Amino acid sequence: MKTEEVIDNLKQRFPGEPEYYQAVQEVLESIEDTYNEHPEFEDCNLIERLCIPDRIVSFRVTWTDDQGKVRTNMGYRVQHNNAIGPYKGGLRFHSSVKPGILKFLAFEQTFKNSLTTLPMGGAKGGSDFSPRGKSNAEVMRFCQAFMTELWRHIGPDTDVPAGDIGVGGREVGYMYGMYKKLARENTGTLTGKGIDFGGSLIRPEATGYGNVYFLQEMLKTRNIDIKGKVVAVSGSGNVAQYTAEKLLQLGAKVVTMSDSDGYIYDPDGIDRAKLDYIMELKNLYRGRIREYAEEYGVKYVPGGRPWSEKCDIAMPCATQNELDGEDAQTLLSNGCIAVSEGGNMPSTPEAVAAFLKARILYAPGKASNAGGVSVSGLEMTQNAEKLCWTAEEVDARLHQIMENIHSQCVKFGRQPDGTVNYVRGANVAGFMKVARAMMAQGIL
Ligand code: NDP
């Protein structure tokens, strides 16, 4: 297998999907040597079967806005690979959603889910509908319309969706309500549900907390304490909020947060009361991060990204390709020692190359943000058992899973100079499990 040849082939067959090629290329470059040590993989063309999704369902979603106008959006579900368990992955509602974006996310999800040690395959879905600026009633009508098609493609043992950008507890609740009505069962076929109807404690917190637990493991390898470290966080949604919360609990100082309009810089640090303000602003009033700057009299940079602010640690938690090569150089020259990704593929290939070259602690999202899907897996287990675990139990398991993912990265990513290449470690560990499972199940 030669990475370039596989990528050229994908570009010809699936034109106009740059994020998908980018995600595949990053994985293939790191697994190429390992793959080529196994001629049996190549004999059954494992690589194409692993890169091309099992299936993509696409459909029109028709809904009516508050003015009575009938609107359409597109809906998708990319079921990428179910070699190690039912398809599993979030739903994204954002105007930028198109098949290429969901294919990159579903591909990444397959390796991430493999790393979690839980039996889950990879999938992703969503719509080009944006909840931003929509009323509650419009969001509900859209979610219901979306589910009238999706429900026939999912189920507790086939495919279990969850949230992602633009899909939080509110959207999951509306979709689950409609799913139950149509499927006439109550088996929990969506994770991130409300706590009163089958959700798991710690699921909202899981991606952010897990991100910080992974960061702590990385810091431990260099005997660095997280306490007192200055951290730049991007985003102000689910992942960013709980990344910030755990950082605060551990004594770090969070100085930035952002949304798609700009970022705020608070040199005194976002303390508990200020974070509560952000949570209320974003989760309840669905306001803009600019309002934080007005409330607390700090700097707001419209259209900017936080990476030019001096920090010890950077935690990108917004969206793909939000940190480029130039940002990476700025972070490095400002003394940044670690980057732990809460988002999926937030760093461009140039940024990743810069971090790896500088030998700083760099965790790719598929390792460091795997806490979310891990607790989704634990939600599935609790639903199947018809039990609810305590927050302490779920958090302890999450912690253990993140330590385990870190150990796998170290095992497969240790370099001759003793440092760890977490990109290689995560990709090889994730790949080998899926590859073994596919080989054992025959050519499908
Ligand atoms: P949310 O919708 O809760 O928050 C997304 C945040 O990112 C918002 O602040 C949003 O700003 C900002 N954002 C979205 N798109 C852009 C953009 N194009 N440019 C700049 N900022 C943007 O999503 P999540 O917190 O759930 O997801 C954040 C990231 O984490 C995504 O990459 C997602 O795939 C990943 N992830 C999420 C998991 C989860 O459990 N939720 C699990 C694993 C990964 P605005 O409000 O202006 O739109």
Coordinates of C-alpha atoms and ligand atoms in Angstrom, one line a residue:
M1 CA 0.0 0.0 0.0
K2 CA 1.3 3.4 -0.9
T3 CA -0.5 6.3 0.7
E4 CA -0.3 8.6 -2.3
E5 CA -1.8 6.0 -4.6
V6 CA -4.7 5.4 -2.3
I7 CA -5.4 9.2 -1.9
D8 CA -5.2 9.7 -5.7
N9 CA -7.6 6.9 -6.2
L10 CA -10.1 8.4 -3.6
K11 CA -9.7 11.9 -5.3
Q12 CA -10.7 10.4 -8.6
R13 CA -13.6 8.4 -7.3
F14 CA -14.9 11.0 -4.9
P15 CA -14.1 14.5 -6.2
G16 CA -14.4 17.6 -4.1
E17 CA -14.0 16.1 -0.6
P18 CA -10.8 17.7 0.8
E19 CA -11.5 17.1 4.5
Y20 CA -12.0 13.4 3.7
Y21 CA -8.7 13.1 1.9
Q22 CA -7.0 15.0 4.7
A23 CA -8.3 12.6 7.4
V24 CA -7.5 9.5 5.3
Q25 CA -4.0 10.8 4.4
E26 CA -3.1 11.5 8.1
V27 CA -4.1 8.0 9.1
L28 CA -2.5 6.2 6.2
E29 CA 0.8 8.0 6.5
S30 CA 1.1 6.7 10.1
I31 CA 0.0 3.2 9.5
E32 CA 1.7 2.5 6.1
D33 CA 4.7 0.7 7.6
T34 CA 2.6 -1.4 9.9
Y35 CA 0.1 -2.3 7.1
N36 CA 2.9 -3.3 4.8
E37 CA 4.2 -5.7 7.4
H38 CA 1.0 -7.7 6.8
P39 CA 0.7 -8.9 3.2
E40 CA -2.5 -10.7 4.1
F41 CA -4.1 -7.2 4.5
E42 CA -3.2 -6.2 1.0
D43 CA -4.3 -9.6 -0.4
C44 CA -7.9 -8.7 0.5
N45 CA -7.7 -5.0 -0.3
L46 CA -8.3 -4.1 3.3
I47 CA -7.2 -0.5 2.7
E48 CA -10.0 0.4 0.3
R49 CA -12.6 -1.5 2.4
L50 CA -11.4 0.5 5.4
C51 CA -11.3 4.0 3.7
I52 CA -14.7 3.8 1.8
P53 CA -17.8 3.9 4.0
D54 CA -20.0 0.8 4.2
R55 CA -22.9 3.0 3.1
I56 CA -24.2 6.6 3.0
V57 CA -27.9 7.4 3.4
S58 CA -29.0 10.8 2.2
F59 CA -32.5 12.3 2.3
R60 CA -34.4 15.5 2.0
V61 CA -35.8 17.0 5.3
T62 CA -38.9 19.1 4.9
W63 CA -40.1 21.3 7.7
T64 CA -42.1 24.5 8.2
D65 CA -40.7 27.7 9.8
D66 CA -42.5 30.0 12.2
Q67 CA -43.7 32.1 9.3
G68 CA -45.4 29.1 7.7
K69 CA -42.8 28.8 4.9
V70 CA -42.0 25.3 3.9
R71 CA -38.2 24.7 4.0
T72 CA -35.9 21.9 2.9
N73 CA -32.5 20.7 4.1
M74 CA -30.4 17.6 3.4
G75 CA -30.0 14.9 5.9
Y76 CA -27.2 12.2 5.9
R77 CA -26.0 9.2 7.8
V78 CA -22.5 7.8 6.9
Q79 CA -22.2 4.3 8.3
H80 CA -18.5 3.8 7.9
N81 CA -17.5 0.5 9.5
N82 CA -19.1 -1.9 11.9
A83 CA -16.4 -4.5 12.3
I84 CA -16.1 -4.1 16.0
G85 CA -19.6 -3.2 17.0
P86 CA -22.8 -1.3 15.9
Y87 CA -22.2 1.9 14.0
K88 CA -21.8 4.8 16.5
G89 CA -21.1 8.5 16.0
G90 CA -22.7 11.9 16.4
L91 CA -25.0 14.0 14.3
R92 CA -23.9 17.5 13.3
F93 CA -26.3 20.3 12.4
H94 CA -24.4 23.1 10.7
S95 CA -24.6 25.0 7.4
S96 CA -21.2 23.6 6.4
V97 CA -22.4 19.9 6.6
K98 CA -22.0 17.9 3.3
P99 CA -21.1 14.3 2.6
G100 CA -17.3 15.0 2.5
I101 CA -17.3 16.5 6.0
L102 CA -19.3 13.6 7.4
K103 CA -17.1 11.0 5.6
F104 CA -14.0 12.5 7.3
L105 CA -15.8 12.4 10.6
A106 CA -17.1 8.9 10.2
F107 CA -13.6 7.7 9.2
E108 CA -12.0 9.3 12.2
Q109 CA -14.8 7.9 14.4
T110 CA -14.0 4.4 13.4
F111 CA -10.4 4.6 14.8
K112 CA -11.5 6.6 17.8
N113 CA -14.1 4.1 18.8
S114 CA -11.6 1.3 18.3
L115 CA -9.3 3.0 20.8
T116 CA -12.0 3.3 23.5
T117 CA -11.8 -0.5 24.1
L118 CA -15.7 -0.6 23.8
P119 CA -17.4 -2.5 21.0
M120 CA -18.5 0.3 18.7
G121 CA -18.1 0.8 15.0
G122 CA -17.8 4.2 13.3
A123 CA -20.5 6.5 11.8
K124 CA -21.5 10.1 11.5
G125 CA -24.4 12.0 10.3
G126 CA -26.2 15.3 10.3
S127 CA -27.7 18.1 8.2
D128 CA -26.9 21.4 6.6
F129 CA -29.6 22.9 8.9
S130 CA -28.2 25.4 11.4
P131 CA -30.1 25.7 14.8
R132 CA -28.5 29.2 15.1
G133 CA -31.2 31.9 15.0
K134 CA -34.0 29.4 14.9
S135 CA -36.8 29.3 17.5
N136 CA -37.2 26.4 19.8
A137 CA -40.4 25.3 17.9
E138 CA -38.5 25.4 14.6
V139 CA -35.7 23.3 16.0
M140 CA -38.2 20.8 17.3
R141 CA -40.0 20.6 14.0
F142 CA -36.8 20.2 12.1
C143 CA -35.5 17.4 14.5
Q144 CA -38.8 15.6 14.2
A145 CA -38.8 15.8 10.4
F146 CA -35.1 14.6 10.3
M147 CA -36.0 11.6 12.4
T148 CA -39.0 10.6 10.3
E149 CA -36.4 9.4 7.7
L150 CA -33.4 8.5 9.9
W151 CA -35.3 6.2 12.2
R152 CA -35.5 3.3 9.7
H153 CA -31.7 3.2 9.4
I154 CA -30.8 3.1 13.1
G155 CA -31.4 0.9 16.1
P156 CA -29.8 -0.2 19.4
D157 CA -27.8 -3.0 17.7
T158 CA -27.3 -1.4 14.3
D159 CA -26.5 2.3 14.6
V160 CA -26.7 4.6 17.7
P161 CA -26.3 8.3 16.9
A162 CA -25.4 11.1 19.4
G163 CA -24.7 14.8 19.4
D164 CA -22.0 16.9 17.8
I165 CA -21.8 20.5 16.6
G166 CA -25.3 22.1 16.8
V167 CA -26.8 18.9 18.4
G168 CA -26.9 19.1 22.2
G169 CA -29.3 17.8 24.8
R170 CA -32.3 19.7 23.4
E171 CA -31.9 18.3 19.8
V172 CA -31.2 14.8 21.0
G173 CA -34.4 15.0 23.2
Y174 CA -36.6 16.0 20.3
M175 CA -35.1 13.4 18.0
Y176 CA -35.4 10.6 20.5
G177 CA -39.0 11.5 21.2
M178 CA -39.8 11.1 17.5
Y179 CA -37.7 7.9 17.2
K180 CA -39.6 6.2 20.0
K181 CA -42.9 7.2 18.4
L182 CA -41.9 5.7 15.1
A183 CA -40.0 2.6 16.2
R184 CA -42.4 1.8 19.0
E185 CA -39.6 0.7 21.3
N186 CA -37.6 2.2 24.2
T187 CA -34.1 0.8 23.9
G188 CA -32.2 4.1 24.0
T189 CA -31.2 4.3 20.4
L190 CA -29.5 7.7 20.8
T191 CA -27.0 8.7 23.4
G192 CA -26.7 12.1 25.1
K193 CA -30.3 11.7 26.2
G194 CA -31.7 13.7 29.1
I195 CA -31.0 12.2 32.5
D196 CA -34.7 11.5 33.1
F197 CA -35.1 9.3 30.1
G198 CA -32.2 7.0 29.8
G199 CA -29.2 9.4 29.6
S200 CA -26.0 8.8 31.5
L201 CA -24.6 11.1 34.2
I202 CA -21.4 12.7 33.1
R203 CA -22.2 12.3 29.3
P204 CA -22.5 16.1 28.8
E205 CA -19.1 16.5 30.6
A206 CA -17.4 13.5 29.1
T207 CA -15.6 14.9 26.0
G208 CA -14.2 17.9 27.8
Y209 CA -13.3 16.0 31.0
G210 CA -11.8 13.2 29.0
N211 CA -9.7 15.7 27.0
V212 CA -8.2 17.1 30.2
Y213 CA -7.6 13.6 31.7
F214 CA -5.7 12.8 28.5
L215 CA -3.7 16.0 28.8
Q216 CA -2.8 15.1 32.4
E217 CA -1.5 11.7 31.3
M218 CA 0.7 13.4 28.7
L219 CA 2.0 16.0 31.2
K220 CA 2.8 13.2 33.6
T221 CA 5.2 11.7 31.1
R222 CA 7.3 14.8 31.5
N223 CA 6.6 15.4 35.2
I224 CA 4.7 18.6 34.5
D225 CA 1.9 19.7 36.9
I226 CA -1.2 21.1 35.3
K227 CA -1.8 23.5 38.2
G228 CA -1.1 27.1 37.3
K229 CA -0.7 26.4 33.6
V230 CA -2.2 29.1 31.3
V231 CA -4.5 27.5 28.8
A232 CA -6.0 28.8 25.5
V233 CA -9.3 27.1 24.8
S234 CA -11.3 27.7 21.6
G235 CA -15.0 27.2 21.1
S236 CA -17.6 27.8 23.8
G237 CA -19.9 24.8 23.1
N238 CA -20.2 21.5 24.9
V239 CA -16.6 20.4 24.6
A240 CA -15.1 23.8 25.3
Q241 CA -17.3 24.4 28.4
Y242 CA -16.4 21.1 30.1
T243 CA -12.7 21.3 29.1
A244 CA -12.7 24.6 30.8
E245 CA -14.6 23.3 33.9
K246 CA -12.1 20.4 34.5
L247 CA -9.1 22.7 33.9
L248 CA -10.5 25.1 36.6
Q249 CA -11.1 22.2 39.0
L250 CA -7.4 21.2 38.6
G251 CA -6.1 24.7 39.1
A252 CA -5.2 25.7 35.5
K253 CA -6.0 29.2 34.2
V254 CA -8.2 29.4 31.1
V255 CA -7.7 32.7 29.4
T256 CA -9.6 32.4 26.1
M257 CA -12.8 31.0 24.6
S258 CA -14.4 31.7 21.2
D259 CA -17.3 31.1 18.9
S260 CA -17.6 31.4 15.1
D261 CA -17.7 35.2 15.4
G262 CA -14.5 35.8 17.4
Y263 CA -12.7 35.2 20.7
I264 CA -12.4 36.7 24.1
Y265 CA -9.1 37.1 26.1
D266 CA -9.4 37.3 29.8
P267 CA -5.9 37.7 31.4
D268 CA -7.2 37.1 34.9
G269 CA -8.6 33.8 33.9
I270 CA -12.2 32.5 33.5
D271 CA -13.2 31.6 37.0
R272 CA -16.2 29.5 38.1
A273 CA -18.6 32.4 38.2
K274 CA -17.5 33.6 34.7
L275 CA -17.8 30.0 33.3
D276 CA -21.3 29.8 34.7
Y277 CA -22.1 33.0 32.9
I278 CA -20.7 31.5 29.6
M279 CA -22.8 28.3 30.2
E280 CA -25.9 30.2 30.7
L281 CA -25.2 32.5 27.8
K282 CA -24.6 29.7 25.4
N283 CA -26.9 26.9 26.6
L284 CA -29.9 29.0 27.7
Y285 CA -29.9 32.3 25.9
R286 CA -27.9 31.0 22.9
G287 CA -26.0 34.3 22.9
R288 CA -22.6 35.3 21.5
I289 CA -19.2 35.1 23.2
R290 CA -18.8 38.9 22.5
E291 CA -21.3 39.4 25.3
Y292 CA -18.7 38.0 27.8
A293 CA -16.3 40.8 26.9
E294 CA -19.0 43.4 27.4
E295 CA -20.0 41.9 30.8
Y296 CA -16.4 41.6 32.2
G297 CA -14.7 44.4 30.2
V298 CA -12.1 42.2 28.6
K299 CA -10.6 42.1 25.0
Y300 CA -12.8 40.7 22.2
V301 CA -11.3 40.0 18.8
P302 CA -14.0 39.8 16.1
G303 CA -13.2 37.2 13.5
G304 CA -10.1 36.1 15.3
R305 CA -8.8 32.8 16.7
P306 CA -7.2 32.6 20.2
W307 CA -3.8 31.1 19.1
S308 CA -1.9 34.4 19.1
E309 CA -2.4 34.8 22.9
K310 CA 0.5 33.6 25.1
C311 CA -0.3 30.2 26.7
D312 CA 1.4 27.1 28.0
I313 CA -1.3 24.8 26.6
A314 CA -3.7 25.0 23.7
M315 CA -7.0 23.1 23.6
P316 CA -8.8 23.6 20.3
C317 CA -12.5 22.6 20.9
A318 CA -14.5 24.3 18.1
T319 CA -14.2 22.8 14.6
Q320 CA -12.0 21.3 11.9
N321 CA -8.9 23.2 10.6
E322 CA -9.3 26.0 13.1
L323 CA -5.5 26.0 13.9
D324 CA -3.2 26.4 10.9
G325 CA 0.6 26.2 10.4
E326 CA 1.1 29.9 11.2
D327 CA -1.0 29.6 14.4
A328 CA 1.2 26.6 15.4
Q329 CA 4.4 28.6 14.9
T330 CA 3.0 31.4 17.0
L331 CA 2.0 29.0 19.8
L332 CA 5.4 27.4 19.7
S333 CA 7.3 30.7 19.7
N334 CA 5.2 31.7 22.7
G335 CA 6.4 28.7 24.6
C336 CA 3.4 26.4 24.3
I337 CA 4.3 22.9 25.6
A338 CA 1.2 20.9 24.9
V339 CA -1.8 20.8 22.5
S340 CA -4.8 18.5 23.3
E341 CA -7.6 18.5 20.8
G342 CA -11.2 18.5 22.0
G343 CA -12.4 19.0 18.4
N344 CA -12.2 16.7 15.5
M345 CA -9.2 17.5 13.2
P346 CA -8.9 21.1 14.5
S347 CA -5.2 21.3 13.4
T348 CA -4.3 21.5 9.8
P349 CA -1.6 19.1 8.5
E350 CA 0.9 21.9 8.6
A351 CA 0.1 22.6 12.2
V352 CA 0.4 18.9 13.1
A353 CA 3.8 18.7 11.4
A354 CA 5.0 21.7 13.3
F355 CA 4.0 20.2 16.7
L356 CA 5.5 16.9 15.9
K357 CA 8.8 18.5 14.7
A358 CA 9.0 20.5 17.9
R359 CA 8.4 17.3 20.0
I360 CA 5.8 19.1 22.2
L361 CA 3.0 17.0 23.7
Y362 CA 0.5 16.8 20.9
A363 CA -2.7 14.7 21.2
P364 CA -4.9 14.2 18.1
G365 CA -8.6 14.5 18.7
K366 CA -9.3 10.8 18.0
A367 CA -7.4 10.0 21.2
S368 CA -8.0 13.1 23.4
N369 CA -11.7 13.6 22.6
A370 CA -12.7 9.9 22.8
G371 CA -14.2 10.4 26.2
G372 CA -17.5 11.6 24.7
V373 CA -18.1 8.5 22.7
S374 CA -16.8 6.3 25.5
V375 CA -19.5 7.6 27.9
S376 CA -22.0 7.2 25.1
G377 CA -20.9 3.5 25.0
L378 CA -21.4 3.4 28.8
E379 CA -24.9 5.0 28.3
M380 CA -25.7 2.1 25.9
T381 CA -24.6 -0.4 28.5
Q382 CA -26.7 1.2 31.2
N383 CA -29.7 1.3 28.8
A384 CA -29.2 -2.4 28.0
E385 CA -29.0 -3.3 31.7
K386 CA -31.9 -0.9 32.5
L387 CA -29.8 0.6 35.2
C388 CA -28.3 4.0 36.0
W389 CA -24.8 4.3 37.4
T390 CA -23.7 7.0 39.7
A391 CA -21.7 10.0 38.5
E392 CA -18.7 8.8 40.4
E393 CA -18.8 5.4 38.7
V394 CA -19.1 6.8 35.2
D395 CA -16.4 9.4 35.9
A396 CA -14.1 6.7 37.2
R397 CA -14.6 4.5 34.2
L398 CA -14.1 7.5 31.9
H399 CA -10.8 8.3 33.7
Q400 CA -9.7 4.7 33.3
I401 CA -10.6 4.6 29.6
M402 CA -8.6 7.8 28.9
E403 CA -5.6 6.4 30.8
N404 CA -6.0 3.2 28.7
I405 CA -6.1 5.2 25.4
H406 CA -3.0 7.1 26.5
S407 CA -1.2 3.8 27.2
Q408 CA -2.1 2.5 23.8
C409 CA -0.7 5.7 22.2
V410 CA 2.5 5.3 24.2
K411 CA 2.8 1.6 23.2
F412 CA 2.5 2.2 19.5
G413 CA 3.9 5.7 19.3
R414 CA 7.1 5.6 21.3
Q415 CA 10.0 7.0 19.2
P416 CA 13.7 6.1 19.4
D417 CA 14.5 9.3 21.3
G418 CA 12.0 8.3 24.0
T419 CA 9.3 10.8 23.1
V420 CA 5.8 9.7 22.0
N421 CA 4.3 10.4 18.6
Y422 CA 0.6 10.3 19.7
V423 CA -0.6 10.7 16.1
R424 CA 1.1 7.5 15.1
G425 CA 0.3 5.7 18.4
A426 CA -3.4 6.5 18.1
N427 CA -3.7 5.6 14.4
V428 CA -1.8 2.3 14.6
A429 CA -3.6 1.2 17.8
G430 CA -7.0 2.1 16.4
F431 CA -6.2 0.6 13.0
M432 CA -4.9 -2.8 14.2
K433 CA -8.0 -3.7 16.1
V434 CA -10.3 -2.8 13.3
A435 CA -8.1 -4.6 10.8
R436 CA -8.0 -7.8 12.9
A437 CA -11.7 -7.7 13.3
M438 CA -12.3 -7.3 9.5
M439 CA -9.8 -10.1 8.7
A440 CA -11.5 -12.5 11.1
Q441 CA -15.0 -11.8 9.6
G442 CA -14.1 -12.5 5.9
I443 CA -14.3 -10.4 2.8
L444 CA -17.4 -8.3 3.0
Ligands
NDP1 P1 -21.1 22.8 20.0 O1 -22.1 23.0 18.9 O2 -21.6 22.6 21.3 O3 -20.1 23.9 20.0 C1 -19.3 24.2 18.9 C2 -18.4 25.5 19.2 O4 -17.5 25.7 18.1 C3 -19.3 26.7 19.3 O5 -18.6 27.6 20.1 C4 -19.3 27.2 17.8 O6 -19.5 28.6 17.7 C5 -17.9 26.9 17.4 N1 -17.8 26.7 16.0 C6 -18.6 25.8 15.2 N2 -18.2 25.9 13.9 C7 -17.3 26.9 13.9 C8 -16.5 27.4 12.8 N3 -16.7 27.0 11.5 N4 -15.6 28.4 13.1 C9 -15.4 28.8 14.4 N5 -16.0 28.3 15.4 C10 -17.0 27.3 15.2 O7 -20.3 21.5 19.5 P2 -19.3 20.6 20.4 O8 -18.7 21.3 21.5 O9 -20.1 19.3 20.7 O10 -18.2 20.2 19.3 C11 -17.0 20.9 19.2 C12 -16.0 20.0 18.5 O11 -15.8 18.8 19.3 C13 -16.4 19.5 17.1 O12 -15.2 19.4 16.3 C14 -16.9 18.1 17.4 O13 -16.8 17.3 16.2 C15 -16.0 17.6 18.5 N6 -16.5 16.6 19.3 C16 -17.6 16.7 20.0 C17 -18.0 15.6 20.8 C18 -19.2 15.7 21.7 O14 -19.4 14.8 22.6 N7 -20.1 16.7 21.6 C19 -17.3 14.4 20.9 C20 -16.0 14.4 20.2 C21 -15.7 15.5 19.4 P3 -21.0 29.1 17.3 O15 -21.8 29.0 18.5 O16 -20.8 30.5 16.8 O17 -21.5 28.2 16.2

